[in-house]
Amino acid sequence: MSLLKRRKPSFEGGGLVLFMDVGDAMRAEKVLKSARYAVKLVAPPPELRRGCDLAVAINLVEQPGIERVLGDKETPYVQVAPLKAGTSDLLDIVKTTDFSDWTMVKAGNMKLTFEKDSGIIVNTSGGGCPDIPHLHAELVGKRLDQAPRPKDIGFTLCALMLDLALEESLNLWQGDEK
Amino acid sequence: MLLIAGTVLVKDMPLTIGEVKADRELLMVNGYRIPCAQGTGAMVSAALATTEHLGLEPPHVLLAGDTGRGSGSRDIYEYLIENVVGLSPTVLALHYCLPDMALTGKLCEAVARCARRPVMIADAASMYAAKAAGLAREFDIFTPDSSEIAFLADPDATHPAYIARHLFDTAVADIPKLVSAAYKCKGATRLLLVKGATDYIVHDGKIIETISEPDVPALEAIGGTGDTITGMVSAFASAELEPHEAAILAARANRMAGKYAEPTPATRVGVVVRQLPAVYRNHLCHWSGVCYSEGVQQ
């Protein structure tokens, strides 16, 4: 049963991909549309302009997936930036909690917990993007150094924060191993 | 009718709407089996446990498979925009999805056309989208955790990954300060349930209740234990409790279910959800004054 009348996807997403030249921007739009991302060519505001006066508007939450597609298709870009003036840089700090036999690492809205002895990921929590339950299923039960990286198989900023937590967990666990 | 909308990790599951039933460890909707795992599955499981105890109609759910590419999320938004007036839910709870500010705006416009406006609840990325679009006040209840209240308090962030560093630091130390900032920048709903080591129930910027017992620290590590709170809030709201009453009961029940489960950080959320019937039997009457005997309200 079809429940929907299909509409064109929207792209009011709060993010821009910035480019050095117009050709790169136009190629990126084509590449991203082929990958079924909702994007649009726009003029970046002066404060965000880095190279040319053309940018691709994106849903900022999809930043990791979009950067991966551009990388895979060898499409150069300068950076992805939040559209809203005053937005802070991407969080890069983590906090850890000691649960005796386990360590929980928190990065942004995401948490990853691993067993200290074995390095097995026992839980992930937090977040709210649709790839997070999928990543939970993919990561839990695997050893930190054998688990897939969320930045490689996820698509959203929640996945990027989970990747940051995984990276720090690896550092902690491998540091303890030495 | 309580309507819960969100994505699930069942790959390629098309948009589906229907009444949810329990099938042993799984949820059943129109023949699809949904695991009680982190995300919408955990939320629906807790809501169903609550409606079953209260003798209410089971939740209706609007679900779609989506593992991050967003197509299932957009299907959910678009279906709701077209049909929410006809569905006329008493409570509409939005959960895991790819946040879309434009579609959230259109959904709020559609909800405004309902003959009776539903109680609007958002958690997870539906909450991110509502806040980022400047539409927090179109919702009645948000259920953020400590990092998410920092996000609601940041006037510029469109996702918790972009919150200001000082707010992330504050999220550990000073929740009341973040609550105040969230209201100031219009990032908060009338009722907030801030989930954490201490749960804060906030009405119009004023902290009206804090709940910190029983203290079960391992719950924070278990994926889905915030989702269960939102599921219970939604179910209690559909029983026509006031939002703050629904939030207080949900926070208490989640903690007690955690205590009953005797969890470690490696415990799965399903173990916690399975404690809810016993928690309700043993405590809900005392907590709420609403007592049931064999499904009959006393």
Coordinates of C-alpha atoms in Angstrom, one line a residue:
Chain A
M1 CA 0.0 0.0 0.0
S2 CA 1.4 3.4 -1.0
L3 CA 0.9 5.9 1.8
L4 CA 2.5 8.8 0.1
K5 CA 2.3 11.3 -2.7
R6 CA 6.0 12.0 -3.4
R7 CA 7.1 15.6 -3.0
K8 CA 10.4 17.2 -3.8
P9 CA 12.8 17.0 -0.9
S10 CA 13.5 20.2 1.0
F11 CA 16.9 21.5 1.7
E12 CA 16.6 24.0 4.5
G13 CA 19.3 22.4 6.4
G14 CA 21.7 25.0 7.8
G15 CA 24.9 24.0 6.2
L16 CA 27.1 25.0 3.2
V17 CA 29.9 23.2 1.3
L18 CA 32.4 25.9 0.2
F19 CA 34.6 25.7 -2.9
M20 CA 37.6 27.4 -4.4
D21 CA 36.1 27.6 -7.9
V22 CA 32.7 27.5 -9.5
G23 CA 33.4 24.3 -11.5
D24 CA 34.0 22.3 -8.3
A25 CA 30.7 23.6 -6.8
M26 CA 28.7 22.7 -9.9
R27 CA 30.3 19.2 -10.0
A28 CA 29.6 18.7 -6.3
E29 CA 26.0 19.6 -6.8
K30 CA 25.7 16.9 -9.5
V31 CA 27.6 14.3 -7.5
L32 CA 25.5 14.9 -4.4
K33 CA 22.2 14.9 -6.3
S34 CA 23.2 11.6 -7.9
A35 CA 23.8 10.2 -4.4
R36 CA 20.2 11.4 -3.6
Y37 CA 21.1 14.2 -1.2
A38 CA 18.8 17.2 -1.2
V39 CA 21.2 20.1 -2.1
K40 CA 21.0 23.4 -3.9
L41 CA 23.6 25.8 -5.5
V42 CA 23.5 29.1 -3.6
A43 CA 25.7 32.2 -3.1
P44 CA 27.4 32.0 0.3
P45 CA 27.2 34.9 2.6
P46 CA 30.3 37.2 2.5
E47 CA 31.5 36.1 5.9
L48 CA 31.6 32.5 4.8
R49 CA 33.1 33.0 1.3
R50 CA 36.4 31.2 1.0
G51 CA 37.1 30.9 -2.7
C52 CA 34.4 31.3 -5.3
D53 CA 31.0 32.9 -4.9
L54 CA 29.1 29.6 -5.3
A55 CA 28.3 27.1 -2.6
V56 CA 26.2 24.0 -2.1
A57 CA 23.5 24.2 0.5
I58 CA 23.1 21.0 2.5
N59 CA 21.4 19.6 5.5
L60 CA 24.2 20.1 8.0
V61 CA 23.3 16.9 9.9
E62 CA 24.3 14.9 6.8
Q63 CA 27.8 16.4 6.8
P64 CA 29.7 13.1 7.3
G65 CA 27.9 11.3 4.5
I66 CA 28.2 14.2 2.2
E67 CA 31.9 14.6 2.8
R68 CA 32.4 10.9 2.2
V69 CA 30.6 11.1 -1.2
L70 CA 32.7 14.1 -2.2
G71 CA 35.9 12.3 -1.2
D72 CA 34.9 9.1 -3.0
K73 CA 34.1 11.1 -6.2
E74 CA 37.3 13.1 -5.9
T75 CA 35.4 16.4 -5.8
P76 CA 37.5 19.1 -4.1
Y77 CA 35.9 21.4 -1.6
V78 CA 37.3 23.8 1.0
Q79 CA 35.1 23.0 4.0
V80 CA 31.6 22.4 5.3
A81 CA 30.3 25.2 7.4
P82 CA 27.2 25.9 9.5
L83 CA 25.2 28.6 7.8
K84 CA 24.2 30.4 10.9
A85 CA 26.6 33.1 12.0
G86 CA 28.0 32.6 15.5
T87 CA 27.8 28.8 15.4
S88 CA 30.7 27.2 17.3
D89 CA 33.2 24.8 15.7
L90 CA 32.4 21.1 15.7
L91 CA 32.9 19.8 19.2
D92 CA 36.2 17.9 19.7
I93 CA 36.2 17.4 23.5
V94 CA 35.3 14.2 25.3
K95 CA 34.5 13.2 28.9
T96 CA 35.0 9.8 30.5
T97 CA 33.2 8.1 33.3
D98 CA 34.7 5.1 35.2
F99 CA 32.3 2.3 35.8
S100 CA 34.8 0.0 37.5
D101 CA 35.1 -2.8 34.9
W102 CA 33.9 -0.5 32.1
T103 CA 34.7 3.0 30.8
M104 CA 32.1 5.3 29.2
V105 CA 33.4 8.0 26.8
K106 CA 31.1 10.8 26.0
A107 CA 31.5 13.0 22.9
G108 CA 28.8 15.6 22.3
N109 CA 25.4 13.9 22.5
M110 CA 26.9 10.4 22.1
K111 CA 28.3 7.9 24.6
L112 CA 30.2 4.6 24.0
T113 CA 31.0 2.2 26.8
F114 CA 33.6 -0.6 26.6
E115 CA 34.9 -3.3 28.9
K116 CA 38.4 -2.4 30.2
D117 CA 39.9 -5.8 30.0
S118 CA 38.7 -7.0 26.7
G119 CA 38.1 -3.7 24.8
I120 CA 34.7 -5.0 23.8
I121 CA 32.1 -2.3 23.2
V122 CA 29.2 -3.2 25.5
N123 CA 26.8 -0.3 24.8
T124 CA 26.3 3.0 22.9
S125 CA 23.7 5.5 23.9
G126 CA 22.5 9.1 23.2
G127 CA 21.9 10.7 19.9
G128 CA 18.7 10.8 17.8
C129 CA 19.6 10.5 14.2
P130 CA 18.4 7.4 12.2
D131 CA 21.8 5.8 11.8
I132 CA 22.4 5.6 15.5
P133 CA 20.3 2.4 16.2
H134 CA 22.0 0.9 13.2
L135 CA 25.5 1.8 14.5
H136 CA 24.5 0.5 18.0
A137 CA 23.8 -2.9 16.3
E138 CA 27.0 -2.8 14.3
L139 CA 29.3 -1.8 17.2
V140 CA 28.1 -3.6 20.3
G141 CA 29.9 -6.8 20.9
K142 CA 32.9 -5.9 18.8
R143 CA 36.4 -5.1 20.1
L144 CA 37.3 -1.4 19.8
D145 CA 40.1 -2.0 17.2
Q146 CA 37.9 -4.4 15.1
A147 CA 34.7 -2.4 15.1
P148 CA 33.6 -0.4 12.0
R149 CA 34.2 3.3 12.3
P150 CA 30.9 5.3 12.6
K151 CA 32.4 8.0 10.3
D152 CA 32.8 5.3 7.6
I153 CA 29.4 3.6 7.8
G154 CA 27.2 6.4 9.4
F155 CA 25.8 9.4 7.7
T156 CA 25.1 12.1 10.3
L157 CA 26.6 14.3 12.9
C158 CA 25.5 11.9 15.6
A159 CA 27.6 9.3 13.9
L160 CA 30.6 11.7 13.8
M161 CA 30.3 12.3 17.6
L162 CA 30.1 8.5 18.1
D163 CA 33.2 8.1 16.0
L164 CA 35.0 10.7 18.3
A165 CA 33.9 8.6 21.3
L166 CA 35.3 5.5 19.6
E167 CA 38.6 7.1 18.8
E168 CA 39.1 8.3 22.3
S169 CA 38.1 4.9 23.7
L170 CA 40.7 3.3 21.4
N171 CA 43.3 5.7 22.7
L172 CA 42.4 4.9 26.3
W173 CA 42.3 1.2 25.8
Q174 CA 45.4 0.9 23.8
G175 CA 47.2 3.2 26.2
D176 CA 46.2 0.8 29.1
E177 CA 47.4 -2.2 27.1
K178 CA 50.9 -0.8 26.7
Chain B
M1 CA -5.1 8.2 20.2
L2 CA -1.4 8.2 21.0
L3 CA 0.6 8.4 17.8
I4 CA 4.3 7.8 17.9
A5 CA 6.3 8.6 14.8
G6 CA 9.9 7.6 14.1
T7 CA 12.4 5.6 12.1
V8 CA 13.5 2.1 12.9
L9 CA 16.5 0.1 11.9
V10 CA 14.5 -2.5 10.0
K11 CA 16.2 -2.2 6.6
D12 CA 13.9 -1.4 3.7
M13 CA 10.8 -1.3 5.9
P14 CA 8.3 0.9 4.0
L15 CA 6.2 3.6 5.7
T16 CA 3.6 1.8 7.9
I17 CA 1.0 2.9 10.3
G18 CA -1.0 0.9 12.7
E19 CA -1.6 -0.3 16.3
V20 CA 1.4 -1.8 17.9
K21 CA 1.3 -5.2 19.7
A22 CA 3.9 -7.0 21.8
D23 CA 5.1 -10.3 20.4
R24 CA 7.4 -11.8 23.1
E25 CA 10.6 -9.7 22.9
L26 CA 9.5 -7.8 19.8
L27 CA 6.9 -5.3 18.7
M28 CA 4.5 -6.1 15.9
V29 CA 3.0 -3.6 13.5
N30 CA 1.2 -4.7 10.4
G31 CA 3.2 -7.9 10.2
Y32 CA 6.6 -6.2 10.7
R33 CA 8.7 -7.2 13.7
I34 CA 10.5 -4.3 15.5
P35 CA 13.2 -5.0 18.0
C36 CA 13.0 -3.3 21.4
A37 CA 16.4 -1.7 20.9
Q38 CA 17.8 1.8 21.3
G39 CA 15.6 4.4 19.5
T40 CA 12.0 4.3 18.5
G41 CA 11.7 0.6 19.4
A42 CA 12.6 1.2 23.0
M43 CA 10.3 4.2 23.1
V44 CA 7.3 2.3 21.7
S45 CA 8.0 -0.7 24.0
A46 CA 7.9 1.5 27.1
A47 CA 4.7 3.3 25.9
L48 CA 3.0 0.0 25.2
A49 CA 3.9 -1.3 28.7
T50 CA 2.4 1.8 30.1
T51 CA -0.9 1.8 28.1
E52 CA -1.3 -2.0 28.9
H53 CA -1.0 -1.3 32.6
L54 CA -3.5 1.6 32.4
G55 CA -5.9 -0.4 30.3
L56 CA -5.7 2.1 27.5
E57 CA -5.8 1.6 23.7
P58 CA -2.3 0.6 22.5
P59 CA -0.1 3.3 20.9
H60 CA -0.5 3.8 17.1
V61 CA 2.8 4.1 15.4
L62 CA 4.0 5.6 12.2
L63 CA 7.3 3.9 11.3
A64 CA 9.7 3.7 8.4
G65 CA 13.0 1.9 8.0
D66 CA 15.9 4.4 7.8
T67 CA 19.6 3.7 8.6
G68 CA 20.7 7.3 8.1
R69 CA 20.0 8.3 4.5
G70 CA 16.9 10.1 5.4
S71 CA 14.3 8.7 3.0
G72 CA 12.3 7.0 5.7
S73 CA 12.4 10.1 7.8
R74 CA 11.1 12.3 4.9
D75 CA 8.3 9.7 4.3
I76 CA 7.2 10.1 7.9
Y77 CA 7.2 13.9 7.9
E78 CA 5.3 14.0 4.6
Y79 CA 2.7 11.5 5.6
L80 CA 2.1 13.4 8.8
I81 CA 1.8 16.7 7.0
E82 CA -0.8 15.3 4.7
N83 CA -2.7 13.3 7.2
V84 CA -2.4 14.7 10.8
V85 CA -5.7 16.5 10.6
G86 CA -7.5 13.4 9.6
L87 CA -5.7 11.2 12.1
S88 CA -6.5 13.7 14.9
P89 CA -4.2 12.2 17.6
T90 CA -4.6 13.4 21.1
V91 CA -0.8 13.0 21.6
L92 CA 1.7 13.2 18.8
A93 CA 5.2 12.1 19.8
L94 CA 8.1 12.5 17.3
H95 CA 11.3 10.6 17.8
Y96 CA 14.3 9.3 15.8
C97 CA 14.5 10.8 12.3
L98 CA 16.9 12.8 10.1
P99 CA 16.1 16.3 11.3
D100 CA 14.5 18.5 8.6
M101 CA 13.7 22.0 9.6
A102 CA 11.6 22.8 6.6
L103 CA 9.4 19.7 7.0
T104 CA 9.1 20.3 10.7
G105 CA 7.8 23.8 9.9
K106 CA 5.2 22.4 7.5
L107 CA 4.2 19.8 10.1
C108 CA 3.6 22.5 12.7
E109 CA 1.4 24.3 10.2
A110 CA -0.6 21.2 9.6
V111 CA -1.0 20.5 13.3
A112 CA -2.4 24.0 13.7
R113 CA -5.2 23.0 11.4
C114 CA -6.3 20.1 13.7
A115 CA -9.7 20.6 15.3
R116 CA -8.2 19.7 18.6
R117 CA -4.5 20.4 18.8
P118 CA -2.6 17.3 20.0
V119 CA -0.2 17.3 22.8
M120 CA 3.1 17.7 20.9
I121 CA 6.1 15.8 22.2
A122 CA 9.6 15.6 20.6
D123 CA 12.8 13.8 21.6
A124 CA 15.9 12.7 19.7
A125 CA 16.5 14.4 16.3
S126 CA 12.8 15.5 16.0
M127 CA 13.6 17.7 19.0
Y128 CA 16.8 18.9 17.2
A129 CA 14.9 19.9 14.2
A130 CA 12.2 21.7 16.2
K131 CA 14.7 23.7 18.1
A132 CA 16.9 24.4 15.1
A133 CA 13.9 25.7 13.2
G134 CA 12.9 28.0 16.0
L135 CA 9.8 26.0 16.6
A136 CA 10.3 24.8 20.1
R137 CA 7.2 26.7 21.4
E138 CA 5.0 24.8 18.9
F139 CA 5.7 21.7 21.0
D140 CA 4.5 20.9 24.6
I141 CA 7.2 18.6 25.9
F142 CA 10.9 18.1 25.1
T143 CA 12.9 15.4 26.9
P144 CA 16.6 16.3 26.5
D145 CA 19.5 14.7 28.3
S146 CA 22.3 16.9 29.7
S147 CA 24.2 17.4 26.4
E148 CA 20.9 18.1 24.6
I149 CA 19.8 20.8 27.1
A150 CA 23.2 22.4 26.3
F151 CA 22.1 22.3 22.7
L152 CA 18.7 23.8 23.5
A153 CA 20.6 26.6 25.4
D154 CA 22.8 27.4 22.4
P155 CA 21.0 30.0 20.2
D156 CA 23.2 29.2 17.2
A157 CA 23.6 25.5 17.1
T158 CA 21.5 23.4 14.8
H159 CA 22.8 20.1 16.2
P160 CA 24.4 19.1 19.5
A161 CA 27.7 18.4 17.6
Y162 CA 28.0 22.2 17.1
I163 CA 27.2 23.4 20.6
A164 CA 29.6 25.9 22.2
R165 CA 32.3 24.3 24.3
H166 CA 31.5 26.2 27.4
L167 CA 27.9 24.9 27.3
F168 CA 29.1 21.3 26.9
D169 CA 31.2 21.9 30.0
T170 CA 28.3 23.4 31.8
A171 CA 26.1 20.4 31.0
V172 CA 28.0 18.4 33.6
A173 CA 28.0 21.0 36.3
D174 CA 25.0 23.3 36.1
I175 CA 21.8 22.1 34.5
P176 CA 19.6 24.8 36.0
K177 CA 21.8 27.4 34.3
L178 CA 21.3 25.7 31.0
V179 CA 17.6 25.4 31.6
S180 CA 17.4 29.1 32.1
A181 CA 19.5 29.8 29.0
A182 CA 17.3 27.5 26.9
Y183 CA 14.2 29.4 27.9
K184 CA 15.9 32.7 27.2
C185 CA 16.8 31.8 23.7
K186 CA 13.4 30.2 23.0
G187 CA 14.9 26.7 22.7
A188 CA 12.6 25.1 25.2
T189 CA 9.0 23.9 25.4
R190 CA 6.6 24.8 28.1
L191 CA 7.5 21.5 29.9
L192 CA 11.0 20.1 29.9
L193 CA 12.1 16.8 31.3
V194 CA 15.9 17.0 31.5
K195 CA 17.2 13.4 31.9
G196 CA 20.4 12.8 33.8
A197 CA 21.9 11.8 37.1
T198 CA 19.2 14.1 38.5
D199 CA 16.1 14.4 36.4
Y200 CA 14.7 18.0 36.2
I201 CA 11.0 18.7 35.6
V202 CA 10.7 22.3 34.4
H203 CA 7.5 24.2 33.7
D204 CA 7.8 27.6 31.9
G205 CA 11.4 28.0 33.1
K206 CA 10.8 27.1 36.7
I207 CA 12.2 23.8 38.1
I208 CA 9.2 22.3 39.8
E209 CA 10.6 18.9 40.7
T210 CA 13.9 17.0 40.8
I211 CA 14.2 13.3 40.9
S212 CA 17.4 11.5 41.8
E213 CA 16.3 8.3 43.5
P214 CA 16.8 5.5 43.1
D215 CA 20.2 6.3 41.7
V216 CA 21.3 3.8 39.0
P217 CA 24.3 5.3 37.3
A218 CA 24.7 2.4 34.8
L219 CA 21.5 3.5 33.1
E220 CA 23.3 6.4 31.4
A221 CA 25.5 3.9 29.5
I222 CA 22.6 1.8 28.3
G223 CA 21.3 2.7 24.9
G224 CA 17.6 3.4 24.9
T225 CA 17.0 4.3 28.5
G226 CA 16.3 7.9 27.6
D227 CA 13.9 6.7 24.9
T228 CA 11.9 4.7 27.4
I229 CA 11.3 7.8 29.5
T230 CA 9.9 9.6 26.4
G231 CA 7.7 6.6 25.6
M232 CA 6.3 6.7 29.2
V233 CA 5.7 10.4 29.1
S234 CA 3.8 10.0 25.9
A235 CA 1.6 7.2 27.3
F236 CA 0.8 9.1 30.5
A237 CA 0.0 12.2 28.5
S238 CA -2.4 10.2 26.4
A239 CA -4.1 9.2 29.7
E240 CA -4.8 12.9 30.0
L241 CA -2.4 13.5 32.8
E242 CA -0.9 17.0 32.9
P243 CA 2.5 17.2 31.2
H244 CA 4.3 17.7 34.4
E245 CA 2.5 14.7 36.0
A246 CA 3.4 12.5 33.1
A247 CA 7.0 13.6 33.2
I248 CA 7.4 13.0 37.0
L249 CA 5.8 9.5 36.7
A250 CA 8.0 8.6 33.8
A251 CA 11.2 9.7 35.4
R252 CA 10.3 7.7 38.6
A253 CA 9.3 4.6 36.8
N254 CA 12.4 4.6 34.6
R255 CA 14.7 4.8 37.6
M256 CA 12.8 2.1 39.5
A257 CA 12.8 -0.2 36.4
G258 CA 16.6 0.4 36.4
K259 CA 16.8 -0.6 40.0
Y260 CA 14.7 -3.8 39.4
A261 CA 16.9 -4.7 36.4
E262 CA 20.1 -4.5 38.5
P263 CA 22.0 -3.4 35.4
T264 CA 25.6 -3.1 34.5
P265 CA 26.7 -0.8 31.7
A266 CA 26.5 -3.9 29.4
T267 CA 22.8 -4.5 30.0
R268 CA 20.3 -4.1 27.1
V269 CA 17.4 -1.7 27.3
G270 CA 14.9 -4.6 26.8
V271 CA 15.8 -5.9 30.3
V272 CA 14.8 -2.5 31.8
V273 CA 11.6 -2.3 29.8
R274 CA 10.6 -5.8 31.1
Q275 CA 10.6 -4.5 34.6
L276 CA 7.9 -1.9 33.9
P277 CA 4.8 -4.0 34.6
A278 CA 6.2 -4.9 38.1
V279 CA 7.2 -1.3 38.7
Y280 CA 3.7 -0.1 37.9
R281 CA 2.0 -2.8 40.0
N282 CA 4.1 -2.0 43.0
H283 CA 4.4 1.8 42.8
L284 CA 2.1 3.6 40.4
C285 CA -0.9 3.7 42.7
H286 CA 1.3 5.2 45.5
W287 CA 3.0 7.7 43.2
S288 CA -0.1 8.9 41.4
G289 CA -3.1 8.1 43.5
V290 CA -4.5 6.5 40.4
C291 CA -5.0 2.8 41.3
Y292 CA -6.1 -0.1 39.1
S293 CA -7.2 -3.5 40.0
E294 CA -7.4 -6.1 37.2
G295 CA -7.7 -3.4 34.6
V296 CA -10.5 -1.5 36.4
Q297 CA -9.8 2.0 37.6
Q298 CA -10.5 2.5 41.3

